[in-house]
Each structure stands twice: as structure tokens, then as C-alpha cells.
Coordinates of C-alpha atoms in Angstrom, one line a residue:
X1 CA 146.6 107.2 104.6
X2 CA 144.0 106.9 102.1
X3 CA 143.8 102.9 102.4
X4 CA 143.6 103.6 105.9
X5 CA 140.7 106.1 105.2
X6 CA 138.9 103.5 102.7
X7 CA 139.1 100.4 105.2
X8 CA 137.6 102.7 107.8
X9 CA 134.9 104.1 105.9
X10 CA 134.2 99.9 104.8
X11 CA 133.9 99.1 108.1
X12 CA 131.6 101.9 109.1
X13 CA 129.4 100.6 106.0
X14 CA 129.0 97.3 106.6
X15 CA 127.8 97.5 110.1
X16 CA 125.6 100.6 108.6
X17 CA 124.4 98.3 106.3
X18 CA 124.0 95.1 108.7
X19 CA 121.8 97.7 110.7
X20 CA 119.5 98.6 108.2
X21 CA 119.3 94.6 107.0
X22 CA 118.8 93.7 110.5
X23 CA 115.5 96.6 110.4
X24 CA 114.3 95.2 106.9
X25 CA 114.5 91.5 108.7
X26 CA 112.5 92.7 111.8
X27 CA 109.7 94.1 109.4
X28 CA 109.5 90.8 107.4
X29 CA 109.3 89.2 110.7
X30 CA 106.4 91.0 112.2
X31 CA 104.5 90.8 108.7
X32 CA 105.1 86.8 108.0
X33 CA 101.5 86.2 108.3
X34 CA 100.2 89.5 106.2
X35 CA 102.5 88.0 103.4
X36 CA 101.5 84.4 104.0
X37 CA 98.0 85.6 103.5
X38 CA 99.0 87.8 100.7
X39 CA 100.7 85.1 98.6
X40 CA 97.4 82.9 99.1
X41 CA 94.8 83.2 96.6
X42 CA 91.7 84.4 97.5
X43 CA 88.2 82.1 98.0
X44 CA 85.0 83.4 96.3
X45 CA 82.3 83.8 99.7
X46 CA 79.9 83.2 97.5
X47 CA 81.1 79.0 97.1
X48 CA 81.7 78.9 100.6
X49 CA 79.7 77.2 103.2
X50 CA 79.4 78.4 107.0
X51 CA 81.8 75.8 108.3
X52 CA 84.4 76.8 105.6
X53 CA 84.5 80.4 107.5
X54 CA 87.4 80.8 109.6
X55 CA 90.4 82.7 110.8
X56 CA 92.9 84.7 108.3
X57 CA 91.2 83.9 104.8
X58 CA 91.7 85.8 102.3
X59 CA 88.2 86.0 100.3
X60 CA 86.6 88.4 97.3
X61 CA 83.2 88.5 97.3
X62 CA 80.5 90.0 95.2
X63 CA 77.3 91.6 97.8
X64 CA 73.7 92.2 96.5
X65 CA 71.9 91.7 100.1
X66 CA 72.8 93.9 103.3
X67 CA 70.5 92.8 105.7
X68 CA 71.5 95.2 108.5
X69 CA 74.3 97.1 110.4
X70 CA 75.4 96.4 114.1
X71 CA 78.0 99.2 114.9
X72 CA 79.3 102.4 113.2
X73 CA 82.7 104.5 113.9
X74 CA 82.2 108.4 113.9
X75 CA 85.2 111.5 113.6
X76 CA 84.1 114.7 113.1
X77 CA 80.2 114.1 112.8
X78 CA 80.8 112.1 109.8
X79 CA 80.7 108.3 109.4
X80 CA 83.6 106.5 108.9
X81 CA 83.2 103.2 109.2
X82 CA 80.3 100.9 109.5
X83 CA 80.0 97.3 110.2
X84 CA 77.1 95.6 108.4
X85 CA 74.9 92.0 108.6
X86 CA 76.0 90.1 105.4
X87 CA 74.6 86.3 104.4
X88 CA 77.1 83.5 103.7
X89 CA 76.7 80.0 102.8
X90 CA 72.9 78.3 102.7
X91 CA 71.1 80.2 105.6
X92 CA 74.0 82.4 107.9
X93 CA 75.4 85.5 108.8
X94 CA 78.3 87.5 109.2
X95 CA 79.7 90.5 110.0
X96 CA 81.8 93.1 106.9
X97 CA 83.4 96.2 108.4
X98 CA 84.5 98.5 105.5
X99 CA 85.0 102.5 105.0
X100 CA 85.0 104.7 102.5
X101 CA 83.2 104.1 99.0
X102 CA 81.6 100.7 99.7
X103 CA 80.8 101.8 102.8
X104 CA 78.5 104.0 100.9
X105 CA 77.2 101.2 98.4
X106 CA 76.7 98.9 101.0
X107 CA 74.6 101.1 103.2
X108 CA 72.2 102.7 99.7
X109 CA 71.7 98.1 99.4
X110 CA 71.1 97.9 102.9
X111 CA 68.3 100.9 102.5
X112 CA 67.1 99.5 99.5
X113 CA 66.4 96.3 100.7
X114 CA 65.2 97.6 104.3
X115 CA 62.6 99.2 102.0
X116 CA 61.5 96.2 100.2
X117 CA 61.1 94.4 103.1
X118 CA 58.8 97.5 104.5
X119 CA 57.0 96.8 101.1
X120 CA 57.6 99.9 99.5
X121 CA 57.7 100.3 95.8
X122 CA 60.8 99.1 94.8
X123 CA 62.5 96.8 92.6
X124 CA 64.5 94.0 94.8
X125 CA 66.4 93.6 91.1
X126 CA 68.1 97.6 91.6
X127 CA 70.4 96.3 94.3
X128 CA 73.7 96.3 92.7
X129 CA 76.5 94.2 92.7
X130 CA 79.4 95.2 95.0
X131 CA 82.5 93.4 94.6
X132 CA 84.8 93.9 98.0
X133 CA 88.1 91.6 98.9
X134 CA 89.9 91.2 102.3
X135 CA 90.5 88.9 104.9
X136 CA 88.1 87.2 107.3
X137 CA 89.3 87.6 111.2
X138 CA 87.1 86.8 114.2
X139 CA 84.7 89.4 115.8
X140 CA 86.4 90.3 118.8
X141 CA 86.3 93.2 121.6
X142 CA 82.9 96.0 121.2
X143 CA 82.2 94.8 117.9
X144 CA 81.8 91.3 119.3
X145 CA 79.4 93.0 122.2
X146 CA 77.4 95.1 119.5
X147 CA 77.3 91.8 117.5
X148 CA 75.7 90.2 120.0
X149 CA 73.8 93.0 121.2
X150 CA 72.0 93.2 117.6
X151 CA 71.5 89.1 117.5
X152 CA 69.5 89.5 120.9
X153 CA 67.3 92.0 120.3
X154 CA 65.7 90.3 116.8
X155 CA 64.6 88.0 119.3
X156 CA 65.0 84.7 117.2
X157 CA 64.7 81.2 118.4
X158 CA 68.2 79.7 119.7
X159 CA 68.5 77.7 116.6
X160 CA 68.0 80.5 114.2
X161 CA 70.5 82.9 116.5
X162 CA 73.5 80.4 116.2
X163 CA 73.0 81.1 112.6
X164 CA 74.7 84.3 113.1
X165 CA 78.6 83.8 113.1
X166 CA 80.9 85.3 115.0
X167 CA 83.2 86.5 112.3
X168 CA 83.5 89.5 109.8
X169 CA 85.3 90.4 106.4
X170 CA 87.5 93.2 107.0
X171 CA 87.3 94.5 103.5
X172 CA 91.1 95.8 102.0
X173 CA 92.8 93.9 104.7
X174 CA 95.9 91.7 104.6
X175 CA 96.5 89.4 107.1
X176 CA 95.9 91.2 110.2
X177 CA 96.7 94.5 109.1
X178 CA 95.0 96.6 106.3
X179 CA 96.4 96.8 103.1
X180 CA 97.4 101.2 103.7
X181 CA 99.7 100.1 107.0
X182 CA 100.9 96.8 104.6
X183 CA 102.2 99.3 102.4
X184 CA 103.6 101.3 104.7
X185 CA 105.5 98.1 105.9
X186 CA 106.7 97.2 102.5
X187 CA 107.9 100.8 102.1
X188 CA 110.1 100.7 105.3
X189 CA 111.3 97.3 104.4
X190 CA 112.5 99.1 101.1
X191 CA 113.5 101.9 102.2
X192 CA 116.0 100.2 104.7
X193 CA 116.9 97.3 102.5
X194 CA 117.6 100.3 100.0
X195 CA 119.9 102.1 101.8
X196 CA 121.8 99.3 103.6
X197 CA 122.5 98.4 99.5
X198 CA 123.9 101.7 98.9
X199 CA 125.8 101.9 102.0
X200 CA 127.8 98.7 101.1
X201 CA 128.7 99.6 97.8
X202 CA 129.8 103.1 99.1
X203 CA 132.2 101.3 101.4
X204 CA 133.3 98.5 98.8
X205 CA 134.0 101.3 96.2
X206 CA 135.3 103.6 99.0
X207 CA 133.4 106.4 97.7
X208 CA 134.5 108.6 100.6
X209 CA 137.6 109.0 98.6
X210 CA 135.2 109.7 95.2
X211 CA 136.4 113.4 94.9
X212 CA 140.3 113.3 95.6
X213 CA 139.7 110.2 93.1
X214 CA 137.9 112.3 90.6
X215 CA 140.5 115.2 90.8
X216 CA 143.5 112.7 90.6
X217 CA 142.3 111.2 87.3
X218 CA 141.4 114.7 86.0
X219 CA 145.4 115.4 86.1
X220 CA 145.8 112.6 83.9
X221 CA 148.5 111.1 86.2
X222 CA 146.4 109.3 89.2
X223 CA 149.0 107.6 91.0
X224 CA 151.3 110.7 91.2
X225 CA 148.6 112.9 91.8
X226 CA 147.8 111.0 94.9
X227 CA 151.2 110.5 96.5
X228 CA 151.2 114.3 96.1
X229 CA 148.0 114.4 98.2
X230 CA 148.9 111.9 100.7
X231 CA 152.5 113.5 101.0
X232 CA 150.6 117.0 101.8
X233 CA 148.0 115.6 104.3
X234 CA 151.1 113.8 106.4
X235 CA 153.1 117.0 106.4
X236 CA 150.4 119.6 106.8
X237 CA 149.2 120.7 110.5
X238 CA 145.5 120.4 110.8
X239 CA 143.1 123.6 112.0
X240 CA 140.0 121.9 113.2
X241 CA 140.4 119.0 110.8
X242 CA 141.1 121.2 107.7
X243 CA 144.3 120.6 105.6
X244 CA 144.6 123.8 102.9
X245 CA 147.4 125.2 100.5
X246 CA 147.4 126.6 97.4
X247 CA 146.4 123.4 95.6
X248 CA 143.4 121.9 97.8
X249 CA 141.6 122.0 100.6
X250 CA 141.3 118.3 102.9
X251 CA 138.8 117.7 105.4
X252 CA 138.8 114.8 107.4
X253 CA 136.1 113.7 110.1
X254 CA 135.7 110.3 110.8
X255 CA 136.0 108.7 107.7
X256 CA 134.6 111.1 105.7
X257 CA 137.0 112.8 103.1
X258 CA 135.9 116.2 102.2
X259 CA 138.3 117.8 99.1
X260 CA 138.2 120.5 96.5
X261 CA 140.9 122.2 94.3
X262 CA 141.6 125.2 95.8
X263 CA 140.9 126.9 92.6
X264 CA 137.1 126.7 93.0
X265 CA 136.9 128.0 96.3
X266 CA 134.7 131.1 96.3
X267 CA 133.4 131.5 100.0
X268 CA 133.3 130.0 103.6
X269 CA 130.9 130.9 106.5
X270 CA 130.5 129.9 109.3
X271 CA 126.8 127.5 109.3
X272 CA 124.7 127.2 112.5
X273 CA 122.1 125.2 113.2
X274 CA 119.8 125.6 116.1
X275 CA 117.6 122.6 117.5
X276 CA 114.0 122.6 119.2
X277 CA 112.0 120.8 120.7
X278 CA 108.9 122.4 120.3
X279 CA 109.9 125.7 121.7
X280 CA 112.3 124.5 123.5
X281 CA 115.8 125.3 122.5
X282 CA 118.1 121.4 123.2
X283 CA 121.6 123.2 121.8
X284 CA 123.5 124.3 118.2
X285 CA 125.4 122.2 115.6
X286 CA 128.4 124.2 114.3
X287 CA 129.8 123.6 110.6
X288 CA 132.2 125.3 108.0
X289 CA 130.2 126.1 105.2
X290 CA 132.5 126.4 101.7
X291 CA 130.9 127.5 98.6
X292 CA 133.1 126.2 95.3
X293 CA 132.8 127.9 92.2
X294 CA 131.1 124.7 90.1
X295 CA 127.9 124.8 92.9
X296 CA 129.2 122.1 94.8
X297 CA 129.3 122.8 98.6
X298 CA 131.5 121.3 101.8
X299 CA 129.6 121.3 105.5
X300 CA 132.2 120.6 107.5
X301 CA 131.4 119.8 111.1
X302 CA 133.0 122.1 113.8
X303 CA 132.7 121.5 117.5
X304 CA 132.1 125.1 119.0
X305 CA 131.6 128.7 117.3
X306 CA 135.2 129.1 118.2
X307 CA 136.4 126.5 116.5
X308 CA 134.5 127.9 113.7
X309 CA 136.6 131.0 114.0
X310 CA 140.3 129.2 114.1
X311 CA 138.5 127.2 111.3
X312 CA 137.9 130.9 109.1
X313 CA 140.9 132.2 110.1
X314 CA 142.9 129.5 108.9
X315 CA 140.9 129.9 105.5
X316 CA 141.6 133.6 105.6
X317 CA 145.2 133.2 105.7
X318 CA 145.1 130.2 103.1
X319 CA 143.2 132.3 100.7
X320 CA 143.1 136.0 101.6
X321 CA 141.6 136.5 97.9
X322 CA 137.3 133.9 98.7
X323 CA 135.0 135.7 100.4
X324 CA 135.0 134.8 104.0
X325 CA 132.0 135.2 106.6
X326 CA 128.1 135.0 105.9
X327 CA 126.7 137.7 104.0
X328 CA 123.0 138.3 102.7
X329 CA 124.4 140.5 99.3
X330 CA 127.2 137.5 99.0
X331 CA 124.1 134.6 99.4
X332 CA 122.3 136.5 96.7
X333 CA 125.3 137.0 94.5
X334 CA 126.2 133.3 94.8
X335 CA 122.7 132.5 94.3
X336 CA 121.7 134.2 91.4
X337 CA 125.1 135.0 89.6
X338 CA 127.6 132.3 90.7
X339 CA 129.9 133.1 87.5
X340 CA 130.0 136.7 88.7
X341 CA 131.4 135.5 92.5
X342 CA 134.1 133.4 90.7
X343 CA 135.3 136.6 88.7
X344 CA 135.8 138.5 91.7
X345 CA 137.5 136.2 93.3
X346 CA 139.6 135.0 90.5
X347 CA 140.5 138.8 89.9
X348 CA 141.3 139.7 93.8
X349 CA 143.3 136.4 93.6
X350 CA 145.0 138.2 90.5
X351 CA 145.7 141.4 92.4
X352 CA 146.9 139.9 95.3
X353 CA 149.8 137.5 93.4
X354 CA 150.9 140.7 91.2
X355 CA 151.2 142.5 94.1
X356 CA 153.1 139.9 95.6
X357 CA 155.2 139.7 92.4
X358 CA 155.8 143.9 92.3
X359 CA 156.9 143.6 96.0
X360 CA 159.4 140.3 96.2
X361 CA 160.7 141.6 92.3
X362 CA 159.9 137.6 91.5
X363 CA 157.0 136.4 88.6
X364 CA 156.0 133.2 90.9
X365 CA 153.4 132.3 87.9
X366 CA 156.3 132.5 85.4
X367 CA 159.1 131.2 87.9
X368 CA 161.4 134.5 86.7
X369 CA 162.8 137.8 87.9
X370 CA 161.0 140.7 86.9

């Protein structure tokens, strides 16, 4: 039974884990050119002519001179972006989009120098050095019209208009994408990669069998222990999936193995869950919730709120002594004073087997007449 149980819970793994490898794949695949650009190291704008300008490079540049801006993105009454007039190589122009903080230093250069031009007093030599990096892509869609827009209404000379380029330096982007939703793509790519890992070395350990493991080797005798267990889950009738005596409690769905000793039952309730979308009820998962004495707990699925019942009764009549049914008083005393729950159920279970004992004449603890 249990080999059976591990090679089905291996199987369940591995294509669990092939899933989530096949997911980590798909986001490597759709950033290939966000890590090509990435991995390539960056060109200084300042050493670079216009012809050297093109698609995908990955520059860092250090800005004194903002000459203008062409276009600005708004939320809220507040800036949030702006796109400004930068020069590159001997006598040209290009676009830099940024937010945020240099947004703010380029536009206090851009002011600065739109005042020195208007020959105000001020000292061309307070412009500061702003150091940006990103990736240069081609101005495309609005951007490209207000581009264009602002290049025509200077009014220059054909000559001196094709000196304006039609690309920008998207400053803190990778590739395509900016380097917030690059992280977000390396965090999915982790997170998936992650948990196919720990998925396939739950199913080549068989850890769905960890706790009947764990309580076998605690005997001292492992092997025996485990025939014993195997012996009682082929001869016992199942309520709802649950196997109990007076030793342990078995719960199998799927391939998931859920045991404890029955000595650290405390309590079982019934557990519902009901789902929403938005206010809209879309039905009710049902589970056996039991409460052990060492905090661990078992949610075991249950199709229905009577199967729930059978489920409870069938506890009931295993062990008359745990507390059975939810309970506010019993969730605070389990909460707060765990060692107290175990006491009184340890000391009903007492009462119960002397009673049994006084009635049948027989010490069942001590295997002798009384």
C-alpha cells in the first residue's frame, strides 16, 4: 500500500514539477532579448557618435545639458513622466523618457539652462551632472508625433531638422521592458523554478508518507511498525476516507497521507469555507478539521456537510473522550492554553477506560482481572 501511495504521489510530482519548469521556460523565452541586453555591457553616450545610435543598446550616460521637453504623462494632477531633448554625438539630438527623481534633476537643468539662454543671471557651470542608464529603443507611436510636432515648430532648416533623431533612452530599462516588470519576470521565473524543485524532491523522498515515517522510526522498530500500519489500513473500513482506532488516525485523498497517533488527538470540527466572487457567492469547500495536542493540524477534504457529519461521527465513536464540533470557548482554549485541552482530554479519556474497566471487571491497561 504505501509503495503504491509513494509511486503515486512521484508521479503527481514530476508532472507538477514539469509544469512549473515548462512556466519558468516560457518566461525565459519571452525575456531572451531583456537578458541578451542585460548581459551586454553598457556604451558611455558620451563616446558615441549619431550613427552609432540604434535599436536595443544598452548605454549610461552622464547629462549636463537639457535643451527641451516634447511630451509629459500626468495621473492625478501630478507629473509622472516627462520626455526631454538631450544632445548626442558632435551636433544631434535625442529623445530620454524618465520618471521619478531624475525626472526632477533633468527638468531643474533643463530650467537652468532655458534661463541662460534667456540671459538671466546665472552660472551655465551650476548645471549638474546626472548620471542615468538604460536602453535606447526607437521613438514610436504619440511620442514619435509630439517628437515631431516639437522639431517642426523650431522651424529649422531641413538640414538642421534631420539632426534630430528619431530615438530615445528609456532610462532604467532592460531590453524592452523596464527593469521593475524585469524583476517581476525574474521573480516568477524563481518562484516557479522554486517550487517545481521542491515538488520533485517531495515525490523522490515520498514525503507524503513523512509522518507515518516519522512515527514508525519513533517506535524504534520501523519496519514492524509499518506492516502494523499497512496491515490496519487494508483491514479497516474507510468513513469518508478516514481510517481511526485506538492507535492512529489515516487519511487518504489522492496521494496525500494524512496520520497522527491517536494519542494527540484533542478536537475535530467540521471546517467550511465559502467562496466569492466579489459578492457573489460560487459554492463551499468542506473539510475535517483535527486539532492534535503538539499544535500540528489535519484539514481533511470532505465532499458535502454530510459527509462531514458521517466523518464526526465516526470520530465520535473512535474517540468519545476529544472534543468534537466547533466551539468559540474550545478555539480560545486551544488557542491560548493548548496544555490545558490535552489534560482534559487525557483525563475524560482516563474516566472513560476505568469506567470501562469497573463495568467489564477487566484492567485492559494492565491486561488483568480486577
Amino acid at each position: 500500500m504505501f509503495e503504491k501511495l509513494k509511486r503515486k504521489h512521484r508521479t503527481w510530482c514530476v508532472i507538477g514539477a514539469i509544469i512549473c519548469f515548462l512556466v519558468s521556460g516560457v518566461v525565459v523565452a519571452f525575456s531572451i532579448d531583456d537578458i541578451k541586453a542585460l548581459l551586454l555591457k553598457p556604451a558611455a553616450l558620451e563616446t558615441l557618435d549619431a550613427a552609432d545610435i540604434k535599436e536595443d543598446l544598452k548605454v549610461t550616460a552622464k547629462i549636463r545639458y537639457v535643451m527641451d521637453y516634447y511630451a509629459y504623462t500626468e495621473s492625478k494632477g501630478q507629473t509622472t513622466s516627462m520626455e526631454f531633448i538631450i544632445p548626442v554625438g558632435e551636433e544631434e539630438y535625442m529623445g530620454l523618457v524618465c520618471s521619478g527623481s531624475k525626472m526632477r534633476e533633468l527638468n531643474a537643468n533643463m530650467e537652468l539652462y532655458w534661463d541662460y539662454m534667456d540671459g538671466k543671471d546665472v552660472d551655465i557651470n551650476d548645471l549638474s551632472v546626472i548620471e542615468v542608464k538604460g536602453t535606447i529603443q526607437p521613438i514610436t507611436g504619440e511620442s514619435l508625433t509630439f517628437y515631431t510636432e516639437f522639431v517642426a515648430s523650431i522651424g529649422l532648416p531641413e538640414e538642421d531638422a534631420a539632426k534630430f533623431i528619431p530615438y530615445m533612452l528609456k532610462v532604467g530599462e532592460i531590453g524592452k521592458v523596464d527593469t521593475g516588470n524585469f524583476a517581476m519576470k525574474v521573480i516568477m521565473f524563481a518562484i516557479f523554478f522554486i517550487i517545481g524543485l521542491v515538488v520533485l524532491i517531495s515525490g523522490i523522498r515520498g514525503n507524503n508518507l513523512k509522518d507515518v515515517m516519522k512515527y514508525c522510526e519513533a517506535k524504534g522498530n520501523k519496519e514492524y511498525e509499518l506492516q502494523k500500519i499497512e496491515q490496519f489500513y487494508q483491514m479497516q473500513t474507510p468513513v469518508q476516507g478516514i481510517r481511526a482506532n485506538e492507535e492512529y488516525l489515516i487519511a487518504v485523498n489522492g496521494s496525500t497521507v494524512r496520520f497522527a497517533p491517536a494519542d494527540k488527538l484533542v478536537w475535530a470540527y467540521t471546517h467550511i469555507v465559502q467562496h466569492r466572487q466579489g459578492l457573489i457567492p460560487t459554492g463551499k469547500t468542506y473539510s475535517i478539521m483535527i486539532r492534535r495536542s503538539d499544535g500540528v493540524s489535519l484539514d481533511i477534504p470532505m465532499g458535502s456537510e454530510n459527509a462531514c457529519k458521517q466523518a464526526l461521527d465516526y470520530l465520535s465513536s473512535v474517540y468519545p473522550y476529544i472534543y468534537i464540533g466547533y466551539d468559540n470557548q474550545w478555539n480560545s482554549l486551544y488557542s491560548k492554553n493548548r496544555g490545558e485541552m490535552t489534560r482534559l482530554v487525557q483525563e475524560r479519556k482516563a474516566e472513560m477506560q476505568q469506567l470501562m474497566n469497573s463495568e467489564s471487571g477487566y484492567d485492559m491497561n494492565n491486561n488483568s482481572e480486577l
